Short mmCIF file of C-alpha atoms (C1' of nucleotides) in Angstrom, two decimals:
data_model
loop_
_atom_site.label_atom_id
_atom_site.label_comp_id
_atom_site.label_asym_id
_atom_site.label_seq_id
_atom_site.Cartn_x
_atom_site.Cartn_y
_atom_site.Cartn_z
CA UNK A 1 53.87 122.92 -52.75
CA UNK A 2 55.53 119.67 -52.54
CA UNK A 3 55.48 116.33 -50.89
CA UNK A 4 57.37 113.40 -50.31
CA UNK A 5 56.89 109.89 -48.14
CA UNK A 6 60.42 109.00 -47.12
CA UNK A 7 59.61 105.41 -45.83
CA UNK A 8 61.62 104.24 -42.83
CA UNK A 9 61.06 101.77 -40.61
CA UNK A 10 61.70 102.14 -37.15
CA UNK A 11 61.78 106.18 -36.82
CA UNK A 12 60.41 107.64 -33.76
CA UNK A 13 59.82 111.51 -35.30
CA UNK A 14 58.65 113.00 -31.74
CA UNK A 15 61.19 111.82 -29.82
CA UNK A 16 63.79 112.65 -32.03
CA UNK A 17 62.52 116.01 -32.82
CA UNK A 18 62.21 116.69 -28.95
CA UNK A 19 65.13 115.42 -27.01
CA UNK A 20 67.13 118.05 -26.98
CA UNK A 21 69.15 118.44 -30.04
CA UNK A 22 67.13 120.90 -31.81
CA UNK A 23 65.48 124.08 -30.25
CA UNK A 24 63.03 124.78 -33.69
CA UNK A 25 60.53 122.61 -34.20
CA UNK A 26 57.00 122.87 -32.92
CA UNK A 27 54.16 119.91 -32.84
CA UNK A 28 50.44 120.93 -33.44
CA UNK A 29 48.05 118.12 -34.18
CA UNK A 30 50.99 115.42 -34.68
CA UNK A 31 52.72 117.63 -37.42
CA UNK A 32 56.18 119.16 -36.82
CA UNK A 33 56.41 122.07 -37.98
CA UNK A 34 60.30 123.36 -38.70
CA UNK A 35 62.79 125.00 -40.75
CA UNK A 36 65.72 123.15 -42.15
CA UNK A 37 68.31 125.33 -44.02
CA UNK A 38 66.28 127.66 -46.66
CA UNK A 39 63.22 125.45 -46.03
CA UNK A 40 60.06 125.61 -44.04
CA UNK A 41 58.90 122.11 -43.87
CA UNK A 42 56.04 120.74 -42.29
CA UNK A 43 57.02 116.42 -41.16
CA UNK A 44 53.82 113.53 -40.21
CA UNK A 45 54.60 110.46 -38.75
CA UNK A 46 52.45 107.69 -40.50
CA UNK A 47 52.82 104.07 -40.16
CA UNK A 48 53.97 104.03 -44.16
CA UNK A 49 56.79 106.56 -42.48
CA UNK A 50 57.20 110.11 -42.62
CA UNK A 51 55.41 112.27 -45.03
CA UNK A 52 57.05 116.28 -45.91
CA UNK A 53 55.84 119.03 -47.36
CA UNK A 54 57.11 122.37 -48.05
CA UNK A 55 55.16 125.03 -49.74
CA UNK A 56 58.04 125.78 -52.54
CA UNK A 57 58.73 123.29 -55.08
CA UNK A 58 61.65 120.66 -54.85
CA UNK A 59 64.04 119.10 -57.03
CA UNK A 60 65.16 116.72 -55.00
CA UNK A 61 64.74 116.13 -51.06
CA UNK A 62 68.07 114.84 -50.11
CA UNK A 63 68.56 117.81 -47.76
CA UNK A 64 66.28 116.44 -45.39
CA UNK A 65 67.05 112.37 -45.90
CA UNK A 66 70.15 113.85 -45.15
CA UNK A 67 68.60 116.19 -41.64
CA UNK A 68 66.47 113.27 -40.57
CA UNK A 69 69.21 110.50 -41.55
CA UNK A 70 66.67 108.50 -43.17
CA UNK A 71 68.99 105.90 -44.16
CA UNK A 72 71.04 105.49 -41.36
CA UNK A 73 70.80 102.01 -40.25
CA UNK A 74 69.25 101.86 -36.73
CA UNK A 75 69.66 97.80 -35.84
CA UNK A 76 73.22 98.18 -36.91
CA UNK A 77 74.24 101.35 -34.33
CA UNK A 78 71.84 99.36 -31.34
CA UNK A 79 73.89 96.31 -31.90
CA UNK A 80 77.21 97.82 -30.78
CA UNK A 81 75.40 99.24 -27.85
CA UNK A 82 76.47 97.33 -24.47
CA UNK A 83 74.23 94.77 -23.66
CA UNK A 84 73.28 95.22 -19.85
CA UNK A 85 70.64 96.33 -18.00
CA UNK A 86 70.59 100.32 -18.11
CA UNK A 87 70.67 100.10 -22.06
CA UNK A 88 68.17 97.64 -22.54
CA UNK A 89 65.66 99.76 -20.78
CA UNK A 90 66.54 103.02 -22.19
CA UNK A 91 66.40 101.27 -25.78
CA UNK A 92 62.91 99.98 -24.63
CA UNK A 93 61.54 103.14 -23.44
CA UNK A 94 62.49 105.14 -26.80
CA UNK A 95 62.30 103.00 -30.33
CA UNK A 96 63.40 104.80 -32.73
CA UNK A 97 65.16 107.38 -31.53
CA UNK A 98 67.66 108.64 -34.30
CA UNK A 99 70.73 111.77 -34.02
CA UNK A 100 69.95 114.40 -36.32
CA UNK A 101 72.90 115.62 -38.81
CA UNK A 102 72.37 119.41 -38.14
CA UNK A 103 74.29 122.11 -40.32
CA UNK A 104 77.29 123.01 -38.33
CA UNK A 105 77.19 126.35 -37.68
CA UNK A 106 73.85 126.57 -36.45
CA UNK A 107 74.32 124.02 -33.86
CA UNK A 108 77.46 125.27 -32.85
CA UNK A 109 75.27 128.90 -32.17
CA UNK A 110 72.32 126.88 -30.40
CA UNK A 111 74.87 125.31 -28.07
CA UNK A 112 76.90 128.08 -27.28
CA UNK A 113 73.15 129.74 -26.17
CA UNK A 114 72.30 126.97 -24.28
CA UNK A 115 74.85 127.03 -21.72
CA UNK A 116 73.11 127.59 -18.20
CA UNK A 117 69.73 127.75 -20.10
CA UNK A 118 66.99 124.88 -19.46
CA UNK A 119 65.61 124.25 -23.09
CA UNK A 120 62.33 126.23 -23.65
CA UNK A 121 64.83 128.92 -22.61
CA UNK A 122 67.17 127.91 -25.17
CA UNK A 123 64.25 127.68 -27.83
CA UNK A 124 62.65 131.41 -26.84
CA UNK A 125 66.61 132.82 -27.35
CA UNK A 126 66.39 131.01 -30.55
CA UNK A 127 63.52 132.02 -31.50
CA UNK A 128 64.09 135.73 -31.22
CA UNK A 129 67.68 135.31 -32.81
CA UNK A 130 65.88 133.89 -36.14
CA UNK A 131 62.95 136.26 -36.18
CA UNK A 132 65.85 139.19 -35.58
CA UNK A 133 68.09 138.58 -37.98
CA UNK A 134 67.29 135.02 -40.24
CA UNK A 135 65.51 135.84 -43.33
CA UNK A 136 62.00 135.53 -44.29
CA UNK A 137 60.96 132.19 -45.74
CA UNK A 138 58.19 131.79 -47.98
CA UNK A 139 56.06 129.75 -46.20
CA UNK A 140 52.28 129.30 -45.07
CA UNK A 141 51.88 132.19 -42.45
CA UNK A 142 48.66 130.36 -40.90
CA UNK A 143 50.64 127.38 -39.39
CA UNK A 144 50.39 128.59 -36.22
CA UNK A 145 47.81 129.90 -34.13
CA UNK A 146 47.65 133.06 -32.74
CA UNK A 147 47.26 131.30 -29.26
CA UNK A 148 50.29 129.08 -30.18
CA UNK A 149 52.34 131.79 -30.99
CA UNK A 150 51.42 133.87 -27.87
CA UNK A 151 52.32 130.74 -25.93
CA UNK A 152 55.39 129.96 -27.73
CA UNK A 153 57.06 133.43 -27.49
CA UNK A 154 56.67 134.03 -31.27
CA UNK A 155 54.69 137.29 -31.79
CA UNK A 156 54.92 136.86 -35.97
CA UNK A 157 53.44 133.65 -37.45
CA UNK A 158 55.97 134.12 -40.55
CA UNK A 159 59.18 132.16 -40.52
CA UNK A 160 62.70 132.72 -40.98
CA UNK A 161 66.08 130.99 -41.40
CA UNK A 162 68.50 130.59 -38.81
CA UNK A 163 70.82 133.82 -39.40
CA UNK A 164 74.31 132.93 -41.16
CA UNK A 165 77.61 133.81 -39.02
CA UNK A 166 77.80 137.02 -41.87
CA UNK A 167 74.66 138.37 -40.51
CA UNK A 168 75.64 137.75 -36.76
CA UNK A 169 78.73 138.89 -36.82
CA UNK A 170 77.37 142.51 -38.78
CA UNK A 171 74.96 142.73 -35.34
CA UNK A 172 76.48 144.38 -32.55
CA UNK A 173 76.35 142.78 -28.69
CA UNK A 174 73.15 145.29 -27.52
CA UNK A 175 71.53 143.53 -30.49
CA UNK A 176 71.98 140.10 -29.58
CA UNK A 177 71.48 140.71 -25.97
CA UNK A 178 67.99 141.78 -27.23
CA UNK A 179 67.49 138.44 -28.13
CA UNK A 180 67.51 137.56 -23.83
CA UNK A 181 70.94 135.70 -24.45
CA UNK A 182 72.43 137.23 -22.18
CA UNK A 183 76.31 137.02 -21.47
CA UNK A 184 76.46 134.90 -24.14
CA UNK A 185 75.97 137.22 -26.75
CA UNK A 186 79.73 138.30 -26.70
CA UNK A 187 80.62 133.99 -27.22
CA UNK A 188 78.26 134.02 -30.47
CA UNK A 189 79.41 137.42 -31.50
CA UNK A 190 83.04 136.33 -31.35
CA UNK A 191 82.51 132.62 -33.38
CA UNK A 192 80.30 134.56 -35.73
CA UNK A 193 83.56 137.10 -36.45
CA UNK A 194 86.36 134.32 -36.51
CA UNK A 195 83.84 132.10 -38.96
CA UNK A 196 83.78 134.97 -41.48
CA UNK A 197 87.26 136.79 -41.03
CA UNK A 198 88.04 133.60 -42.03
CA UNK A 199 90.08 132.38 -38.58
CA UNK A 200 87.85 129.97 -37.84
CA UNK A 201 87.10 127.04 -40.29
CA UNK A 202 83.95 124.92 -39.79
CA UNK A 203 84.59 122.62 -42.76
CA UNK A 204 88.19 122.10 -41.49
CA UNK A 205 86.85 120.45 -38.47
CA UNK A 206 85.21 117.27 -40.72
CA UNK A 207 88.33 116.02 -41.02
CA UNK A 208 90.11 115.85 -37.80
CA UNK A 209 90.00 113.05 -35.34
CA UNK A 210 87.42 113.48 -32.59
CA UNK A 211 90.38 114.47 -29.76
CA UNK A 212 91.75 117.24 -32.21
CA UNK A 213 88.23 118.79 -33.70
CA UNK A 214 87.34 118.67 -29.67
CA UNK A 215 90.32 120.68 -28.84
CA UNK A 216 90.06 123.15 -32.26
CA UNK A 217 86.48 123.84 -30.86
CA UNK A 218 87.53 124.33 -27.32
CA UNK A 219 89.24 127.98 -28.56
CA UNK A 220 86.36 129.12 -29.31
CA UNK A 221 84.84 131.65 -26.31
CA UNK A 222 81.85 130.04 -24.53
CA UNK A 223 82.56 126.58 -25.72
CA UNK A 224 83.80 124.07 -23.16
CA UNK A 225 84.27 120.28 -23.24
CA UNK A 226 79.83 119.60 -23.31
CA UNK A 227 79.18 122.47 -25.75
CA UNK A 228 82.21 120.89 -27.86
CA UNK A 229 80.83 117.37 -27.48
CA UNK A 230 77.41 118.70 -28.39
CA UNK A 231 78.23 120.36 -31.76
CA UNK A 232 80.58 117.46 -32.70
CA UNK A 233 77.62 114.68 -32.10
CA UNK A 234 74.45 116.85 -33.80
CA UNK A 235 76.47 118.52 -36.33
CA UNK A 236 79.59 116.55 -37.39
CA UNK A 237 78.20 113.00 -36.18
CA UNK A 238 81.69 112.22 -34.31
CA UNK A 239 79.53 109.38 -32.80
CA UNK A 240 82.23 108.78 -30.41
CA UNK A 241 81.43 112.79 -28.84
CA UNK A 242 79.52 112.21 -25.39
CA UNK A 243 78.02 115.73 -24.15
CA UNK A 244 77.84 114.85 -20.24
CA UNK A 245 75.44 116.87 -18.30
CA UNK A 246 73.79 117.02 -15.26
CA UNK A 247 71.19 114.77 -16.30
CA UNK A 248 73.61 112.66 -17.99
CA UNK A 249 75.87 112.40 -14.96
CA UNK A 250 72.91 111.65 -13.31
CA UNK A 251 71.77 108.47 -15.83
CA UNK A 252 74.82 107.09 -15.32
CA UNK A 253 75.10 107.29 -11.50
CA UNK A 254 71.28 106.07 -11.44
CA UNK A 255 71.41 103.16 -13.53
CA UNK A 256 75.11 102.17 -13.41
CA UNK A 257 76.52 103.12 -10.02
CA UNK A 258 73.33 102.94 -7.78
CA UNK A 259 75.24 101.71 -4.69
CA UNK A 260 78.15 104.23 -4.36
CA UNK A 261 78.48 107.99 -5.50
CA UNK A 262 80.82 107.54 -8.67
CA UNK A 263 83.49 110.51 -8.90
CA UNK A 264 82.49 113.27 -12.05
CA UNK A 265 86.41 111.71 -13.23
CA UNK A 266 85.35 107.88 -13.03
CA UNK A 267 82.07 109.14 -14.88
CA UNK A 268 83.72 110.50 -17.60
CA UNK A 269 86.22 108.08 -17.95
CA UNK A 270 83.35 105.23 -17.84
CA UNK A 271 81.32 107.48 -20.52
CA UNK A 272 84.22 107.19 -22.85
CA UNK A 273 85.42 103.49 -22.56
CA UNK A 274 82.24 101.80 -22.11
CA UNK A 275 79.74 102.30 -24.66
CA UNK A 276 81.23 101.48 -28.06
CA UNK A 277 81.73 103.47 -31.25
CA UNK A 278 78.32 104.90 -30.93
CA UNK A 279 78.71 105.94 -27.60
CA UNK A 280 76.69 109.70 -28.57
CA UNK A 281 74.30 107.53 -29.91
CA UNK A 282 73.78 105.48 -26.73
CA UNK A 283 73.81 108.56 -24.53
CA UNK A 284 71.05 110.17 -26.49
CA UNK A 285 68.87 107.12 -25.50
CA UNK A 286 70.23 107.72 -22.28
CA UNK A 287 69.64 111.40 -21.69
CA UNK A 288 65.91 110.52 -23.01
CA UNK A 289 65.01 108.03 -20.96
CA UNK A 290 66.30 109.67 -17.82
CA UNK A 291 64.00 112.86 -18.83
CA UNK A 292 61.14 110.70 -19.28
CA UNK A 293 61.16 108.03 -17.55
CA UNK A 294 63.25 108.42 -14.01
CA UNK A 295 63.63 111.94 -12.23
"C1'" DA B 1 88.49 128.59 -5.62
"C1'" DG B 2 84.46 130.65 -5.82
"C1'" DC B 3 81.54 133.81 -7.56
"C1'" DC B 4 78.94 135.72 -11.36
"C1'" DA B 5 76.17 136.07 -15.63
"C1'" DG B 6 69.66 136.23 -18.17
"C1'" DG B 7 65.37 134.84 -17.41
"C1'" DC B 8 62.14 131.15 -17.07
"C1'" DT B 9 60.27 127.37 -14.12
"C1'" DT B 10 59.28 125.38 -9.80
"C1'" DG B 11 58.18 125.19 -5.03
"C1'" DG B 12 57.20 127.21 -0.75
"C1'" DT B 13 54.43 130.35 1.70
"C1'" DA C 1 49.78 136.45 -5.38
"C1'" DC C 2 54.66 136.71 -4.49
"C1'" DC C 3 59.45 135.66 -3.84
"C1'" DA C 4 63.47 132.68 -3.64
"C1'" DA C 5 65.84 128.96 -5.39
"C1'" DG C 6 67.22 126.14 -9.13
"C1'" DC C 7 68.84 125.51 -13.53
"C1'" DA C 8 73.92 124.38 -15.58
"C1'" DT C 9 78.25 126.20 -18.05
"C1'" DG C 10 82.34 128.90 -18.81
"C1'" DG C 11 85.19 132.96 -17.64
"C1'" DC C 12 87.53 135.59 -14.61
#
DNA sequence: AGCCAGGCTTGGT
DNA sequence: ACCAAGCATGGC
């Protein structure tokens, strides 16, 4: 058992952990419970900041600083955000919002199951996958309730890593589709293959520019310019990366083209030109504040 | 170009 | 209680 208060200032956990950019966590009395790489880890928001535990000893925590971005400098990304109406409000509405840095390959598999899929779909496909084929983590196997785990999908209370692309690609398509994903279990077969044939490099994408990791990405099956945009803003932090969705495209014809319907081209185009160098980073305020607040 | 591919949620009856 | 429509993306 260990524990750790990373103080931060300014760090809104829920609505970080629940706007859409990771399918894993659950909240039961204001603690998040979640797996990050090899480690179950249970996160509190206090006003001191957030307090961890995990129930295996640590040597050092910088894999989640590193997860949560602890010491990523909010004020500094909101000040290159543009300074009009739409962006105040969503700001306002959602303090504290942060992007996640999630480990590449499993956010590249949660995105390529999420196309189509509204997201407690997207978490029960999850889910399953982990419980399937991720490997047991020693962990406390009374965090949930049995009621919470009925409701939730999860039949086991134990918990288990997100499956590697090794173990994927050694399942074969009826097993995945057991996991309710549907005809996207051939996509996630396929990445999981190239990743460990060795076709596919992950690490190679860090360092290309954003328009050439975008287009590397794109080959992959199942992945198409939002899944691509997705992966490269949650896992790679190409902050420039705008995912545009339906809600997304909606925000923006809401709040910055109320008076005339705004082609999906002028959308995109305005997406990419207008919102600085943080422009994932604005659209994740966005995409929250539309969910919440408008409809 | 237009249809199709899970399964869960929502809305109408 | 039941059934249809909606979701929302990529492939053919």
């Amino acid at each position: 058992m260990a524990n750790i208060l990373l103080r931060v200032r300014d760090y809104n956990l829920a609505a970080t952990l629940d706007s859409g950019q990771v399918f894993r966590w659950h909240v039961q009395n204001d603690t998040w419970n979640g797996v990050v790489g090899k480690h179950f880890v249970r996160l509190k928001q206090t006003p001191e900041g957030i307090v961890a535990e995990t129930v295996t000893p640590q040597n050092d925590w910088n894999w989640l600083r590193d997860f949560l971005q602890t010491e990523t400098d909010l004020e500094n990304i909101l000040k290159t955000f543009p300074d009009d109406e739409p962006m105040r409000a969503a700001v306002a509405a959602c303090r504290g919002l942060r992007l996640l840095r999630q480990d590449p390959w499993e956010c590249l598999a949660s995105f390529i199951l999420s196309s189509t899929k509204q997201i407690v779909q997207i978490r029960q496909i999850v889910a399953l996958l982990c419980e399937k084929h991720g490997d047991p983590l020693t962990g406390p196997s009374d965090i949930l309730s049995p009621s919470d785990a009925e409701r939730d999908g999860v039949m086991s209370t134990q918990h288990f890593s997100f499956p590697s692309p090794q173990r994927i690609a050694a399942a074969s398509e009826a097993d995945l589709r057991a996991c309710k994903m549907g005809f996207r279990a051939p996509s996630l077969l396929a990445a999981a293959r190239r990743i460990t044939d060795g076709s596919f490099d992950l690490e190679a994408i860090r360092k290309m520019d954003y328009p050439e990791a975008r287009e590397e990405l794109m080959k992959l099956r199942g992945v198409g310019g939002k899944i691509a945009d997705c992966v490269l803003l949650f896992g790679y932090r190409f902050d420039s990366a705008f995912p545009v969705d339906v809600w997304i495209e909606r925000a923006l014809q809401q709040l910055y083209f109320p008076r005339r319907r705004a082609s999906e081209k002028l959308l995109r185009h305005f997406a990419a030109t207008h919102f600085g160098p943080h422009a994932g980073y604005a659209q994740q305020y966005l995409f929250h504040y539309i969910r919440t607040k408008l409809e």
